[in-house]
Amino acid sequence: MMTSPGQHMAAEIAEQPAVLAGQVARRAEFAEVARVIAQRPPRFALLAARGSSDHAALYAKYLIEVLLGLPAGLVSPSTVTLYGARPDLRDVLLISVSQSGGSPDLLEFTETARERGALTVAVTNTPDSALNKAAELAVDIGAGAEVAVAATKTYSATLLALYLLIDAVRGGDASAAANLGELAAQALEAPVQRAIDRYRFVDRIITTGRGYSYATALETALKLAETSYLAARAYSGADLLHGPVAAIDEETAVLAVTGAGRGGAAMHDVLKAVTERGADVLALGSSTEDVPAAVRIPIPEVAEELAPVLEVLPAQRLALGLALARGGNPDNPRGLLKVTKTR
């Protein structure tokens, strides 16, 4: 059966309000896994992931450090898979994040971590995956089958799954996420056509954000690169000022994630600096009116720690629209497969 370019990606983007609302309704499942974690308090947490899941893991790192007050870090799987390291992981929480649960390096790292004393949790969209079997505990993202190569609904659902898990570990009741499905529907109605028209012919773009929203900047850059083949680079707003700002000029497009909260407030100095250098700024978030920008994509306000779940939705529509406007098919990006296996 013939399909039109971007048909699968568009359909899966549209599914997200229902997927997110369904996750909130399943919060008891996340709370049950959280109960086991809370009974075995870790000294610190590690997160293992690749690709889009790596951006979700970075988001979880912020959640763990801010909401739980625990140190957290992203692992380098190759230390185990290529170099044979066997770290002491007693009293450590390892959360392995993988939409497919099929990456050999994440599987081997998880198996090793469990052998070395870690409490291991798999967060996947494939309940019968090898990764779920390797980990002591498992969380089902529950986004349903995803056909398009570019991850959309599995990414936002992974973010919410991690939030529901970590919020439950701290004893939360997920009340901040109660109406997230409704807010997601509103976020998907955010106007993106003006941005598509304005940046259709751009050669390079920088995405930037701070705090929780740094994950959004990273994921947006990846989506733009893999669907529109743009030279997209993501920076933390803080890191952008530590050197890379020197490369910004009138030919540079900057997509800045500017939400309500401390992370968004910290972006003001960043946008002042890039605007002074002549950058063309696209502001995306719940606080776009407070910053200098050529184009704005406003979304509903939500608790800052949940903002990335909503921020990425119009960013996905932007990536889809730019890919189509540039003559591509985002359902079948060149050289990419749905599941990438690395060691």
Coordinates of C-alpha atoms in Angstrom, one line a residue:
M1 CA 0.0 0.0 0.0
M2 CA 1.4 3.4 -1.0
T3 CA 1.8 6.0 1.6
S4 CA 2.5 9.7 1.3
P5 CA 5.8 11.2 2.6
G6 CA 5.6 11.8 6.4
Q7 CA 2.3 10.0 6.8
H8 CA 3.5 7.7 9.5
M9 CA 5.4 10.4 11.4
A10 CA 2.4 12.7 11.3
A11 CA 0.0 10.0 12.5
E12 CA 2.3 9.1 15.4
I13 CA 2.8 12.7 16.4
A14 CA -1.0 13.0 16.6
E15 CA -1.3 10.0 18.8
Q16 CA 0.7 11.5 21.7
P17 CA -2.1 13.2 23.7
A18 CA -3.9 9.8 24.0
V19 CA -0.6 8.0 24.7
L20 CA 0.3 10.4 27.5
A21 CA -3.1 10.4 29.1
G22 CA -3.0 6.6 29.0
Q23 CA 0.3 6.6 30.9
V24 CA -1.1 8.9 33.6
A25 CA -4.0 6.5 34.0
R26 CA -1.4 3.7 34.5
R27 CA 0.5 5.5 37.2
A28 CA 0.0 2.7 39.7
E29 CA 2.3 0.5 37.5
F30 CA 5.1 3.0 37.8
A31 CA 4.5 3.4 41.5
E32 CA 4.9 -0.3 42.1
V33 CA 8.4 -0.3 40.5
A34 CA 9.1 2.9 42.5
R35 CA 8.1 1.1 45.7
V36 CA 10.9 -1.5 45.2
I37 CA 13.4 1.2 44.5
A38 CA 12.4 3.2 47.6
Q39 CA 12.9 0.1 49.7
R40 CA 16.4 -0.2 48.5
P41 CA 17.7 3.4 48.6
P42 CA 20.6 3.8 46.2
R43 CA 23.8 5.8 46.9
F44 CA 23.5 7.3 43.4
A45 CA 21.9 6.6 40.0
L46 CA 23.3 5.8 36.6
L47 CA 21.5 6.0 33.3
A48 CA 22.3 4.0 30.2
A49 CA 20.8 4.9 26.8
R50 CA 21.5 5.7 23.1
G51 CA 20.0 8.1 20.6
S52 CA 16.7 9.8 21.5
S53 CA 16.6 7.7 24.6
D54 CA 19.9 9.3 25.7
H55 CA 18.2 12.7 25.6
A56 CA 15.4 11.2 27.8
A57 CA 18.0 9.8 30.1
L58 CA 19.6 13.3 30.5
Y59 CA 16.1 14.6 31.4
A60 CA 15.9 11.8 34.0
K61 CA 19.3 12.9 35.3
Y62 CA 17.9 16.3 36.1
L63 CA 14.8 14.7 37.7
I64 CA 16.9 12.5 39.9
E65 CA 19.3 15.2 41.0
V66 CA 16.6 17.8 41.6
L67 CA 13.6 15.8 42.9
L68 CA 15.4 13.0 44.7
G69 CA 18.6 14.9 45.7
L70 CA 20.8 12.0 44.4
P71 CA 23.9 12.3 42.2
A72 CA 23.2 10.9 38.8
G73 CA 25.3 10.3 35.7
L74 CA 25.1 8.9 32.2
V75 CA 27.2 5.8 31.6
S76 CA 29.5 5.1 28.8
P77 CA 28.6 1.5 27.8
S78 CA 31.8 0.9 25.9
T79 CA 33.8 1.0 29.2
V80 CA 32.2 -2.5 29.8
T81 CA 31.6 -3.7 26.2
L82 CA 34.9 -2.7 24.6
Y83 CA 37.2 -2.3 27.6
G84 CA 36.0 -5.0 29.9
A85 CA 35.6 -2.8 33.0
R86 CA 33.7 -4.3 35.9
P87 CA 32.8 -1.4 38.2
D88 CA 31.6 -1.9 41.8
L89 CA 27.9 -0.9 41.6
R90 CA 26.7 -2.1 44.9
D91 CA 23.8 0.1 46.2
V92 CA 23.6 1.9 42.8
L93 CA 20.4 2.3 40.8
L94 CA 20.9 1.7 37.0
I95 CA 18.1 2.8 34.7
S96 CA 18.5 1.5 31.2
V97 CA 16.4 3.4 28.7
S98 CA 15.7 1.9 25.2
Q99 CA 12.6 2.1 23.1
S100 CA 13.3 -1.2 21.5
G101 CA 15.2 -2.9 24.3
G102 CA 17.4 -4.4 21.5
S103 CA 20.8 -2.6 21.7
P104 CA 23.5 -5.1 22.5
D105 CA 25.7 -2.6 24.4
L106 CA 22.9 -1.6 26.7
L107 CA 22.0 -5.2 27.3
E108 CA 25.5 -6.2 28.2
F109 CA 26.0 -3.1 30.4
T110 CA 22.7 -3.9 32.2
E111 CA 23.7 -7.6 32.7
T112 CA 27.1 -6.6 34.0
A113 CA 25.7 -3.9 36.3
R114 CA 23.3 -6.4 37.8
E115 CA 26.1 -8.9 38.4
R116 CA 28.1 -6.1 40.0
G117 CA 25.4 -5.3 42.6
A118 CA 23.2 -2.6 40.9
L119 CA 19.5 -2.5 41.2
T120 CA 18.6 -2.5 37.5
V121 CA 15.5 -1.1 35.9
A122 CA 14.7 -1.3 32.2
V123 CA 12.5 1.4 30.7
T124 CA 11.4 0.2 27.2
N125 CA 8.5 0.2 24.7
T126 CA 9.0 -3.5 24.2
P127 CA 7.9 -5.6 27.2
D128 CA 9.3 -8.9 25.9
S129 CA 12.7 -7.4 25.0
A130 CA 16.0 -8.9 26.0
L131 CA 16.7 -5.8 28.1
N132 CA 13.6 -6.3 30.1
K133 CA 14.6 -9.8 30.9
A134 CA 18.1 -8.8 31.9
A135 CA 17.0 -6.1 34.3
E136 CA 15.6 -6.9 37.8
L137 CA 12.7 -4.4 37.3
A138 CA 11.0 -3.2 34.1
V139 CA 8.8 -0.3 33.2
D140 CA 6.6 -0.5 30.1
I141 CA 6.5 2.8 28.2
G142 CA 3.2 1.7 26.5
A143 CA 3.4 4.0 23.5
G144 CA 2.3 1.3 21.0
A145 CA 4.1 0.3 17.8
E146 CA 6.0 3.1 16.1
V147 CA 6.5 2.7 12.4
A148 CA 8.3 6.0 11.4
V149 CA 12.0 5.8 11.8
A150 CA 12.1 9.1 13.7
A151 CA 11.0 8.6 17.2
T152 CA 8.1 10.8 18.2
K153 CA 5.5 9.3 20.5
T154 CA 8.0 6.9 22.0
Y155 CA 10.2 9.8 23.0
S156 CA 7.6 11.9 24.7
A157 CA 6.2 8.7 26.4
T158 CA 9.7 7.8 27.6
L159 CA 10.0 11.2 29.2
L160 CA 6.7 10.8 31.0
A161 CA 7.4 7.3 32.0
L162 CA 10.7 8.5 33.7
Y163 CA 8.8 11.3 35.4
L164 CA 6.1 9.0 36.7
L165 CA 8.7 6.6 38.0
I166 CA 10.9 9.2 39.7
D167 CA 8.0 11.2 41.1
A168 CA 6.7 8.0 42.7
V169 CA 10.1 7.2 44.2
R170 CA 10.0 10.5 46.0
G171 CA 6.4 9.8 47.2
G172 CA 4.6 11.9 44.7
D173 CA 1.1 11.3 43.3
A174 CA 1.6 12.4 39.7
S175 CA -0.9 15.3 40.3
A176 CA 1.2 17.7 38.2
A177 CA 0.7 15.4 35.2
A178 CA -3.0 14.9 35.7
N179 CA -4.1 16.8 32.7
L180 CA -1.1 16.3 30.5
G181 CA -3.0 14.6 27.7
E182 CA -5.2 17.7 27.3
L183 CA -2.2 20.0 27.5
A184 CA -0.4 17.9 24.9
A185 CA -3.3 18.3 22.5
Q186 CA -3.1 22.1 23.0
A187 CA 0.7 22.0 22.4
L188 CA 0.2 20.2 19.1
E189 CA -2.0 23.1 18.0
A190 CA 0.9 25.6 18.4
P191 CA 1.5 27.5 15.2
V192 CA 4.6 26.2 13.4
Q193 CA 3.9 27.1 9.7
R194 CA 5.6 30.5 9.9
A195 CA 8.7 28.8 11.3
I196 CA 8.6 26.2 8.5
D197 CA 8.3 29.0 5.9
R198 CA 11.1 31.1 7.4
Y199 CA 13.7 28.3 8.0
R200 CA 12.9 26.2 4.9
F201 CA 16.2 27.1 3.2
V202 CA 18.4 27.5 6.3
D203 CA 21.7 25.6 6.1
R204 CA 22.5 25.4 9.8
I205 CA 20.7 25.8 13.0
I206 CA 21.7 25.8 16.7
T207 CA 19.2 24.6 19.3
T208 CA 19.7 25.6 22.9
G209 CA 18.0 25.3 26.3
R210 CA 18.8 25.1 30.0
G211 CA 17.9 22.8 32.9
Y212 CA 15.2 20.2 32.0
S213 CA 14.8 21.8 28.6
Y214 CA 18.3 21.1 27.5
A215 CA 17.0 17.6 26.6
T216 CA 14.5 19.3 24.3
A217 CA 17.2 21.2 22.6
L218 CA 19.2 18.0 22.0
E219 CA 16.2 16.0 20.8
T220 CA 15.1 18.8 18.5
A221 CA 18.6 19.0 16.9
L222 CA 18.5 15.3 16.3
K223 CA 15.0 15.4 14.7
L224 CA 16.1 18.2 12.4
A225 CA 19.3 16.4 11.4
E226 CA 17.7 13.0 10.7
T227 CA 14.6 14.2 8.9
S228 CA 15.7 17.4 7.1
Y229 CA 19.5 16.7 7.0
L230 CA 20.2 20.0 8.5
A231 CA 23.5 20.8 10.2
A232 CA 21.9 21.1 13.6
R233 CA 23.9 21.4 16.8
A234 CA 22.6 21.6 20.3
Y235 CA 24.2 23.4 23.2
S236 CA 23.2 24.0 26.8
G237 CA 22.6 27.8 27.1
A238 CA 25.5 28.0 29.5
D239 CA 27.9 26.1 27.2
L240 CA 26.8 28.3 24.3
L241 CA 28.2 31.3 26.0
H242 CA 31.5 29.5 26.7
G243 CA 32.9 29.8 23.2
P244 CA 30.4 28.6 20.5
V245 CA 28.6 32.0 20.6
A246 CA 31.6 33.3 18.6
A247 CA 30.4 31.3 15.6
I248 CA 27.0 32.9 15.6
D249 CA 26.2 35.6 13.0
E250 CA 23.4 36.9 10.8
E251 CA 23.4 33.6 8.9
T252 CA 22.6 31.5 12.0
A253 CA 19.2 30.3 13.0
V254 CA 18.9 29.7 16.8
L255 CA 16.0 27.7 18.2
A256 CA 15.8 28.5 21.9
V257 CA 13.6 26.7 24.4
T258 CA 12.3 29.3 26.7
G259 CA 9.8 28.0 29.3
A260 CA 8.5 29.4 32.5
G261 CA 10.8 28.5 35.4
R262 CA 14.4 28.7 36.4
G263 CA 15.8 27.1 33.2
G264 CA 13.8 29.5 31.0
A265 CA 14.8 32.5 33.0
A266 CA 18.5 31.5 32.7
M267 CA 18.1 31.7 28.9
H268 CA 17.6 35.5 28.9
D269 CA 21.3 36.4 28.9
V270 CA 21.9 33.7 26.2
L271 CA 19.3 35.2 23.9
K272 CA 20.6 38.7 24.5
A273 CA 24.0 37.6 23.4
V274 CA 22.9 35.7 20.2
T275 CA 20.6 38.5 19.2
E276 CA 23.4 41.1 19.5
R277 CA 25.3 38.9 17.0
G278 CA 22.5 39.1 14.6
A279 CA 21.1 35.5 15.0
D280 CA 17.6 34.8 13.8
V281 CA 15.9 33.5 16.9
L282 CA 13.0 31.1 17.1
A283 CA 11.6 30.9 20.6
L284 CA 9.7 27.8 21.6
G285 CA 8.1 27.3 25.0
S286 CA 5.7 28.6 27.6
S287 CA 7.5 31.9 28.0
T288 CA 8.2 33.1 24.5
E289 CA 6.9 36.6 24.9
D290 CA 9.6 37.5 27.4
V291 CA 12.5 37.1 25.0
P292 CA 13.7 38.7 21.7
A293 CA 12.7 36.5 18.8
A294 CA 11.8 36.7 15.1
V295 CA 9.3 33.8 15.4
R296 CA 7.5 32.4 18.5
I297 CA 5.9 29.0 19.1
P298 CA 4.0 29.3 22.4
I299 CA 2.8 26.2 24.4
P300 CA 0.8 25.8 27.6
E301 CA 2.6 26.2 30.9
V302 CA 3.1 23.2 33.1
A303 CA 5.3 22.3 36.1
E304 CA 8.9 23.0 34.9
E305 CA 10.0 19.4 35.4
L306 CA 7.2 18.3 33.0
A307 CA 7.8 21.0 30.4
P308 CA 10.0 18.8 28.1
V309 CA 7.1 16.5 27.5
L310 CA 5.1 19.3 25.9
E311 CA 8.0 21.3 24.4
V312 CA 9.1 18.5 22.0
L313 CA 5.6 18.2 20.4
P314 CA 5.7 21.4 18.2
A315 CA 9.4 20.7 17.6
Q316 CA 8.4 17.4 16.1
R317 CA 5.9 19.1 13.9
L318 CA 8.5 21.6 12.9
A319 CA 10.9 18.8 11.9
L320 CA 8.2 17.1 9.9
G321 CA 7.1 20.3 8.1
L322 CA 10.7 21.3 7.2
A323 CA 11.5 17.8 5.9
L324 CA 8.4 17.9 3.6
A325 CA 9.1 21.5 2.5
R326 CA 12.6 20.5 1.6
G327 CA 11.4 17.6 -0.5
G328 CA 12.3 14.8 1.9
N329 CA 10.4 11.8 3.4
P330 CA 10.8 11.8 7.1
D331 CA 9.4 8.3 7.3
N332 CA 12.4 7.0 5.5
P333 CA 15.5 9.1 6.2
R334 CA 18.5 8.1 4.2
G335 CA 20.9 5.7 5.8
L336 CA 18.8 5.1 9.0
L337 CA 17.1 2.1 10.5
K338 CA 14.4 2.0 13.2
V339 CA 16.6 0.0 15.5
T340 CA 20.4 0.7 15.7
K341 CA 22.5 -2.0 17.3
T342 CA 25.9 -0.9 18.7
R343 CA 28.5 -2.4 20.9

